mmCIF file with all atom_site columns, C-alpha atoms in Angstrom:
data_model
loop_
_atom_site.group_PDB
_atom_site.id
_atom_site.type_symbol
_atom_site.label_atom_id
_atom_site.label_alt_id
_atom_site.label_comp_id
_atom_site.label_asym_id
_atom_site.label_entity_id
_atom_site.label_seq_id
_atom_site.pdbx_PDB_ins_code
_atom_site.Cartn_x
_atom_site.Cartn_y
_atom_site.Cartn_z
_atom_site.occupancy
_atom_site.B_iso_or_equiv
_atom_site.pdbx_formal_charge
_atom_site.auth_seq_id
_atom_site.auth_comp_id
_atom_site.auth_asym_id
_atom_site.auth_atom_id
_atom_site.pdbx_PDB_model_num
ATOM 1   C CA . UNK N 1 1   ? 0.000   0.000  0.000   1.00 0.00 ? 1   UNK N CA 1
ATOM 2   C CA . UNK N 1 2   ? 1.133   3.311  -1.261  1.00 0.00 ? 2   UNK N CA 1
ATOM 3   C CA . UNK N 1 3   ? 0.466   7.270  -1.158  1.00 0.00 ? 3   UNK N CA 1
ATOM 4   C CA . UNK N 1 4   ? 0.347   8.692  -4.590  1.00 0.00 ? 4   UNK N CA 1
ATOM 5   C CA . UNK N 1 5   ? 0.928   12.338 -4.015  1.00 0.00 ? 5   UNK N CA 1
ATOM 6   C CA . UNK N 1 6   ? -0.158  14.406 -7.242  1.00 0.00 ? 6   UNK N CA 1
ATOM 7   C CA . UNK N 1 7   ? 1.274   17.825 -6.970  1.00 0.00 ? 7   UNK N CA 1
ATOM 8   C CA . UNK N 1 8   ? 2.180   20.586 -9.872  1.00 0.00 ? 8   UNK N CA 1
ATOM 9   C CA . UNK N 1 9   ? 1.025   23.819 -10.300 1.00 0.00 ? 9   UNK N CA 1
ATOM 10  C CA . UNK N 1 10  ? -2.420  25.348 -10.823 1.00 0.00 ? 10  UNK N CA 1
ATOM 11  C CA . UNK N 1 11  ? -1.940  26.556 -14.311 1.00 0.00 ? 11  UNK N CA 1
ATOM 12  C CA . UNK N 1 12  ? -3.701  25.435 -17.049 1.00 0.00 ? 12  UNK N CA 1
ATOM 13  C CA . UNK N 1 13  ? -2.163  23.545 -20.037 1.00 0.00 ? 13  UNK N CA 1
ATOM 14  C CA . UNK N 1 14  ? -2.558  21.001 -22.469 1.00 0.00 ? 14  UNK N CA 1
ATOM 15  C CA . UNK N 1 15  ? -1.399  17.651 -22.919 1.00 0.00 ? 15  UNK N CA 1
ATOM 16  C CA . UNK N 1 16  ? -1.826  16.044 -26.131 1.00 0.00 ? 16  UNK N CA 1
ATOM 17  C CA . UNK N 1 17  ? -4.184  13.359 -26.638 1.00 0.00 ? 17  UNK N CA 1
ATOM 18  C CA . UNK N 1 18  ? -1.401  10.277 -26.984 1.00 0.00 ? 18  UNK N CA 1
ATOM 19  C CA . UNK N 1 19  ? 0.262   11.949 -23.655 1.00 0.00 ? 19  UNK N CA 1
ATOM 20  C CA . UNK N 1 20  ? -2.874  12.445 -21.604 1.00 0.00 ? 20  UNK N CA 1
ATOM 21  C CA . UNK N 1 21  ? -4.024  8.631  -22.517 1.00 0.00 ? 21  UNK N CA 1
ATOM 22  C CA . UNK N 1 22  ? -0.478  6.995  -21.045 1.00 0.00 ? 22  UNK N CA 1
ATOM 23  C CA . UNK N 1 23  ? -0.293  9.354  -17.938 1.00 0.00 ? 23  UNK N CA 1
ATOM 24  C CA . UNK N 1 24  ? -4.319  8.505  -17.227 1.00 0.00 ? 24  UNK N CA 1
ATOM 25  C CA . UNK N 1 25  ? -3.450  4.365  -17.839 1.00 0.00 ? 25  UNK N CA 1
ATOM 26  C CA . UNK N 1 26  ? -0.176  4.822  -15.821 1.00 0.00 ? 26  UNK N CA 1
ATOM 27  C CA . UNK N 1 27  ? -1.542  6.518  -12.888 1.00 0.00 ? 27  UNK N CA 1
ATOM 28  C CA . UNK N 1 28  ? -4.955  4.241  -12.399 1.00 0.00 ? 28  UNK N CA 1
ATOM 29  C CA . UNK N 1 29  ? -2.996  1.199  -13.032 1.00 0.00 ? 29  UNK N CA 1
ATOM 30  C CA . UNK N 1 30  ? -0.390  2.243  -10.227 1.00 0.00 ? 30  UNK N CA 1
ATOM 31  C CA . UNK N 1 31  ? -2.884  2.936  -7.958  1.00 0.00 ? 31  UNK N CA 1
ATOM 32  C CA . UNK N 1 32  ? -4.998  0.215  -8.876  1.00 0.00 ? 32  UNK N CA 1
ATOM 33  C CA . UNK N 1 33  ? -2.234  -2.688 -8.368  1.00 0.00 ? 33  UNK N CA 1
ATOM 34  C CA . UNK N 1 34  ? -0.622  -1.018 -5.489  1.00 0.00 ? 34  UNK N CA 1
ATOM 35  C CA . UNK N 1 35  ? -3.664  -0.536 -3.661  1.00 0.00 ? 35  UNK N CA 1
ATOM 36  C CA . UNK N 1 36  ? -2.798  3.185  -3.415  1.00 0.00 ? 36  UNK N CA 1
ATOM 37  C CA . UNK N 1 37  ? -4.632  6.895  -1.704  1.00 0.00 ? 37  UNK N CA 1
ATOM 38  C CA . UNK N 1 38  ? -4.084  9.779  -4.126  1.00 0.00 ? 38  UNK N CA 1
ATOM 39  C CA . UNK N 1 39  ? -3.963  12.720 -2.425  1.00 0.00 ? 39  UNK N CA 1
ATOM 40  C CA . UNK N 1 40  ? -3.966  15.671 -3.999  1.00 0.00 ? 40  UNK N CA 1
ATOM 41  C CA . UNK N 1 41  ? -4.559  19.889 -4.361  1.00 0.00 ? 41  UNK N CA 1
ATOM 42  C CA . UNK N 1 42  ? -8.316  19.257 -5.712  1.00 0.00 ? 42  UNK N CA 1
ATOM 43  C CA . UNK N 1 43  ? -8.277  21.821 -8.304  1.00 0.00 ? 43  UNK N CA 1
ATOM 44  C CA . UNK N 1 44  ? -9.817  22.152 -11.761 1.00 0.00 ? 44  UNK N CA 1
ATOM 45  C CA . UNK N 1 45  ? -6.917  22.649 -13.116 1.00 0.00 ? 45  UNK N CA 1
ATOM 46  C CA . UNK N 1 46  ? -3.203  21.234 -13.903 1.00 0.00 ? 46  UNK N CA 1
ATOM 47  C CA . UNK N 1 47  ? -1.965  17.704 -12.827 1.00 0.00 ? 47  UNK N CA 1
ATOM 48  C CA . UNK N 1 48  ? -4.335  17.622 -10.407 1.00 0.00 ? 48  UNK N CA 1
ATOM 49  C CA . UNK N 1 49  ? -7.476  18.255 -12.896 1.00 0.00 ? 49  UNK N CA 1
ATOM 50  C CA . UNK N 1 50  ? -5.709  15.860 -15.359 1.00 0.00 ? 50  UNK N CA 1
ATOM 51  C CA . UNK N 1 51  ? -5.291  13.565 -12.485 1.00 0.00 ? 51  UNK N CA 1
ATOM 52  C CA . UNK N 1 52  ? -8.938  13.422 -10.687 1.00 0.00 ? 52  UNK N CA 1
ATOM 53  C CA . UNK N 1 53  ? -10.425 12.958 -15.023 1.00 0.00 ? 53  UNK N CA 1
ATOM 54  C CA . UNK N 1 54  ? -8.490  9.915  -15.238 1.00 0.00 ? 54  UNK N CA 1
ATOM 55  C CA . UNK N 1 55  ? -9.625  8.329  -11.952 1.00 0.00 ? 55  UNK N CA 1
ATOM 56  C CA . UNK N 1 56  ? -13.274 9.072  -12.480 1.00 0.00 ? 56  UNK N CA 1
ATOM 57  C CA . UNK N 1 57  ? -13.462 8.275  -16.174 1.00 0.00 ? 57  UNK N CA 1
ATOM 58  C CA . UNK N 1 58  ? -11.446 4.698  -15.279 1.00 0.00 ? 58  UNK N CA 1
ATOM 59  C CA . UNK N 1 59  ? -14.121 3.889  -13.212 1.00 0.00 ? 59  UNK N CA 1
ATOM 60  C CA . UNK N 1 60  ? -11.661 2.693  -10.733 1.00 0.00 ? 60  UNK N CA 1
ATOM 61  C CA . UNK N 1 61  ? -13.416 2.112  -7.281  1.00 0.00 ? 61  UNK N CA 1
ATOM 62  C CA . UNK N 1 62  ? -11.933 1.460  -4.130  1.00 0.00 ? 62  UNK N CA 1
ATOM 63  C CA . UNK N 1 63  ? -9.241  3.762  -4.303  1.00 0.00 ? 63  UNK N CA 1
ATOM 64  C CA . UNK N 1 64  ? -9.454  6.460  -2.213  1.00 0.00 ? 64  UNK N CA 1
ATOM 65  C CA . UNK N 1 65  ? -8.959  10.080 -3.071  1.00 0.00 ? 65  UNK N CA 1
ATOM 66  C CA . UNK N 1 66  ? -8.360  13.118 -0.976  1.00 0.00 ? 66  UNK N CA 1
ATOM 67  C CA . UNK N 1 67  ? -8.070  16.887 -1.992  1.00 0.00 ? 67  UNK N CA 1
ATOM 68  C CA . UNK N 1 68  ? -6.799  19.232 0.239   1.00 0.00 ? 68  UNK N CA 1
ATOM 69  C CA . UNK N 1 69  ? -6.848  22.843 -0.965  1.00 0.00 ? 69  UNK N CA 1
ATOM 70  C CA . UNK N 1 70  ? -5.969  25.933 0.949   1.00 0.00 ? 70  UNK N CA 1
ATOM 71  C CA . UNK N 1 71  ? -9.100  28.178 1.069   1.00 0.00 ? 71  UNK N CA 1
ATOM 72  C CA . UNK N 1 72  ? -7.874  31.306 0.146   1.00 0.00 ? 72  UNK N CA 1
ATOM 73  C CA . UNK N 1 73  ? -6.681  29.661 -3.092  1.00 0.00 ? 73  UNK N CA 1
ATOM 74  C CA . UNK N 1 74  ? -10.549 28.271 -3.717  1.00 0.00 ? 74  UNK N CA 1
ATOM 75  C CA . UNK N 1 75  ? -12.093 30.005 -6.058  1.00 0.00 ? 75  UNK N CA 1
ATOM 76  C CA . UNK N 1 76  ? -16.122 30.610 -5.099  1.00 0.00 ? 76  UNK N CA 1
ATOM 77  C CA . UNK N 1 77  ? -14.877 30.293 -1.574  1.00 0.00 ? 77  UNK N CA 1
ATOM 78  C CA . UNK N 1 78  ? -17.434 32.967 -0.638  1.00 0.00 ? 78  UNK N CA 1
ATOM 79  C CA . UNK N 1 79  ? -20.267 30.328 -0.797  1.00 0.00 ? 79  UNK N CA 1
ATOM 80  C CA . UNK N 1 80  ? -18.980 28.370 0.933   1.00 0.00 ? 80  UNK N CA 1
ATOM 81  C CA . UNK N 1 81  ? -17.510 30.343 4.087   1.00 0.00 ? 81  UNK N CA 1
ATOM 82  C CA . UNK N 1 82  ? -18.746 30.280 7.911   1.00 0.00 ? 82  UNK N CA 1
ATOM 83  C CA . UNK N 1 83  ? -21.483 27.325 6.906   1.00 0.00 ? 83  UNK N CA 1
ATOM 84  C CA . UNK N 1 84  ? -21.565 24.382 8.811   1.00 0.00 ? 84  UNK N CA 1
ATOM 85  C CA . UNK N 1 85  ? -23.557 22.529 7.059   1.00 0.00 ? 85  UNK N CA 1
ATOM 86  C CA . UNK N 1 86  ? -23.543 20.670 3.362   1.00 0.00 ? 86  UNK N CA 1
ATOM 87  C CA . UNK N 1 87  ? -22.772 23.275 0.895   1.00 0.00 ? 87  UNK N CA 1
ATOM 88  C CA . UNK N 1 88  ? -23.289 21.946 -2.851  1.00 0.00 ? 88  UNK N CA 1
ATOM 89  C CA . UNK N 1 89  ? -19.959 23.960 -4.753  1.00 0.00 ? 89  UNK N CA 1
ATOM 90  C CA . UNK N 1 90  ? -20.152 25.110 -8.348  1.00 0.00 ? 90  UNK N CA 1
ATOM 91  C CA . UNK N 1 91  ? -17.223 25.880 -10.355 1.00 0.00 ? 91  UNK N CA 1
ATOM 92  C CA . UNK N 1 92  ? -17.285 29.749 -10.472 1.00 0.00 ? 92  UNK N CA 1
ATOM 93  C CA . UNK N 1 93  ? -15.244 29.453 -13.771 1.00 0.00 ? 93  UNK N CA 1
ATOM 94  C CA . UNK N 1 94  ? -11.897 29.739 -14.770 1.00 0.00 ? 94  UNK N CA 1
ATOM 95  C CA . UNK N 1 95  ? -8.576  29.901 -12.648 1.00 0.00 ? 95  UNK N CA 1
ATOM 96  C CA . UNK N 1 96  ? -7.899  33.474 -11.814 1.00 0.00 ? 96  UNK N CA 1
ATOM 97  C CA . UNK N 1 97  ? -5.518  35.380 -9.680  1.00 0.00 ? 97  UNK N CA 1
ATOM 98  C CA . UNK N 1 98  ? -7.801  34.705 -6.866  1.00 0.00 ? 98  UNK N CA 1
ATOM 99  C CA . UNK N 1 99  ? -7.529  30.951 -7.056  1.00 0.00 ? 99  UNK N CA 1
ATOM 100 C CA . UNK N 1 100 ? -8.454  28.145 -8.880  1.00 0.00 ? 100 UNK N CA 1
ATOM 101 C CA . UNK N 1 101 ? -11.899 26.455 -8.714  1.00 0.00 ? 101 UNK N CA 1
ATOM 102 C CA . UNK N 1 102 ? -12.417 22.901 -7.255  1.00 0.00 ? 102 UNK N CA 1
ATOM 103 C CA . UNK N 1 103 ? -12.328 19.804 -9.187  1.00 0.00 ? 103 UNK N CA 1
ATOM 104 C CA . UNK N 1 104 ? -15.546 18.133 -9.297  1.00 0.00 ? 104 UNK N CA 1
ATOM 105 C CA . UNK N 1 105 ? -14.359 14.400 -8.955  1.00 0.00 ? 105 UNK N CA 1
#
């Protein structure tokens, strides 16, 4: 059993297609056979958006994920401060200088 820690910057790029298939296969398959937690920055964008697409559109299950993103680099943050209870986020847009928005998966 592993920790798969999936860190890079916020910033937006591109991969291209041949590139974003082998680093999707590589990374479920390594987390699939070493019965790994990914832990990651949770945003929408980067590695870490390129990283939380390939999990959920493997349809791997039993692997655990955790994001852990400062809130003052959360974009939409507003909606979700001083609540206590469930708040349901949606992605305010694109990364800014503010912060980046949340990744959905």
């Amino acid at each position: 059993e592993v920790l798969i820690s999936i860190t890079g910057g916020a910033r937006d790029f591109e991969l291209n297609p041949t590139l974003q298939r082998v680093f999707a296969r590589g990374l479920v398959e390594a987390a699939s056979s070493a019965n790994a937690w990914l832990i990651s920055g949770g945003t929408d964008t980067g590695v870490m958006k390129l990283a939380a697409d390939a999990v959920a559109n493997s349809g791997l299950r039993g692997v655990p994920v955790i994001s852990i993103n400062p809130y003052g680099a959360c974009n939409g943050r507003e909606h979700i401060a001083r609540r206590p209870e469930f708040v349901h986020y949606v992605n305010p847009g694109p990364p800014s200088a503010e912060g980046a928005p949340l990744n959905a998966n």
